[in-house]
Amino acid sequence: MKKKIAVLSDIHGNNVALEAVLLDISRRNIDAVVNLGDSLYGPLNPLKTFHLLMVHNIAHIMGNCDRIILEPSEAGAGSTIYYVKKTLTKEAIDWLEHLPNSITIDDILFCHGTPSSDQVYLLEEMTEEGGVLKNSEEIMRALEGVEQNVIFCGHSHIPRTVYLPNGKLVINPGSVGLPAYEDDLPVPHKMESGSPYANYTIIEEISNQWVVEHINVFYDWEKAAYIAETNERPDWAHALKFGRV
């Protein structure tokens, strides 16, 4: 019998949301928990988030924002990256350095962006209005050589379940800690879930069929927004409270 797996992604240092999600998971008879990365970057509580992750049995991979923490900061970089680096301990940095880019469990591949890149969206094509679902052929090209029939990805913060003509299933669990954001790459765009709830996903094989459950968890997003505001990120505060930018 296949395991019942809970999949998290894009916590972004939001320990308030993470606490609520882990409590919800504890009630659901879960066999394994996987975190798709972008765990600690953000203007909330990266160190508290790290400590919370360490006391739970979770398999982790690296996201693009985890990698950014490890890289030298460029001149003119925003205040948040300096806040994160100042806040994190050597233990936390060492943990980030040893995270793999992907893992597999049974017939499931877990990655952050695509199997070959942590900064490319697997399911969405970016426009100035946000992410538009790619056509099936383009998604399948990005998955050439992938043997697993189920692929989990994060990065876009938007929950999706996409069934491909070749029978593969691609799932994005959404974001635990940041339900909306703006970015400049690959083009200026915004991503909005439209809800302040913390997201994660459960997958289980029942009678040879995959059952996918997207979970929306209520938590004290006003508290999280206040922390972001205090740390000079009113844009994050707004996103946390409304799921919009």
PDB file of C-alpha atoms in Angstrom, residues 14 55 68 74 87 100 105 119 134 166 177 184-185 196 200 215 236:
ATOM      1  CA  ASN A  14       6.341  32.233   7.955  1.00  0.00           C
ATOM      2  CA  VAL A  55      11.729  19.100  15.298  1.00  0.00           C
ATOM      3  CA  ILE A  68      19.851  32.897  -2.884  1.00  0.00           C
ATOM      4  CA  GLU A  74      24.721  41.844  -4.891  1.00  0.00           C
ATOM      5  CA  THR A  87      19.003  36.221  11.521  1.00  0.00           C
ATOM      6  CA  PRO A 100      19.134  18.149  -2.453  1.00  0.00           C
ATOM      7  CA  ILE A 105       9.443   8.455  -3.112  1.00  0.00           C
ATOM      8  CA  GLN A 119      13.790  29.011 -10.953  1.00  0.00           C
ATOM      9  CA  LYS A 134       1.111  26.101 -20.186  1.00  0.00           C
ATOM     10  CA  ASN A 166       0.651  10.789 -21.338  1.00  0.00           C
ATOM     11  CA  GLY A 177       3.600  31.124   3.890  1.00  0.00           C
ATOM     12  CA  ASP A 184      10.630  40.733 -12.209  1.00  0.00           C
ATOM     13  CA  LEU A 185      11.719  37.469 -13.836  1.00  0.00           C
ATOM     14  CA  PRO A 196      -4.786  34.344   2.856  1.00  0.00           C
ATOM     15  CA  TYR A 200      -0.610  22.274   1.327  1.00  0.00           C
ATOM     16  CA  ILE A 215      -5.921  21.787   1.938  1.00  0.00           C
ATOM     17  CA  TRP A 236       4.279  41.206   2.123  1.00  0.00           C
TER      18      TRP A 236
END
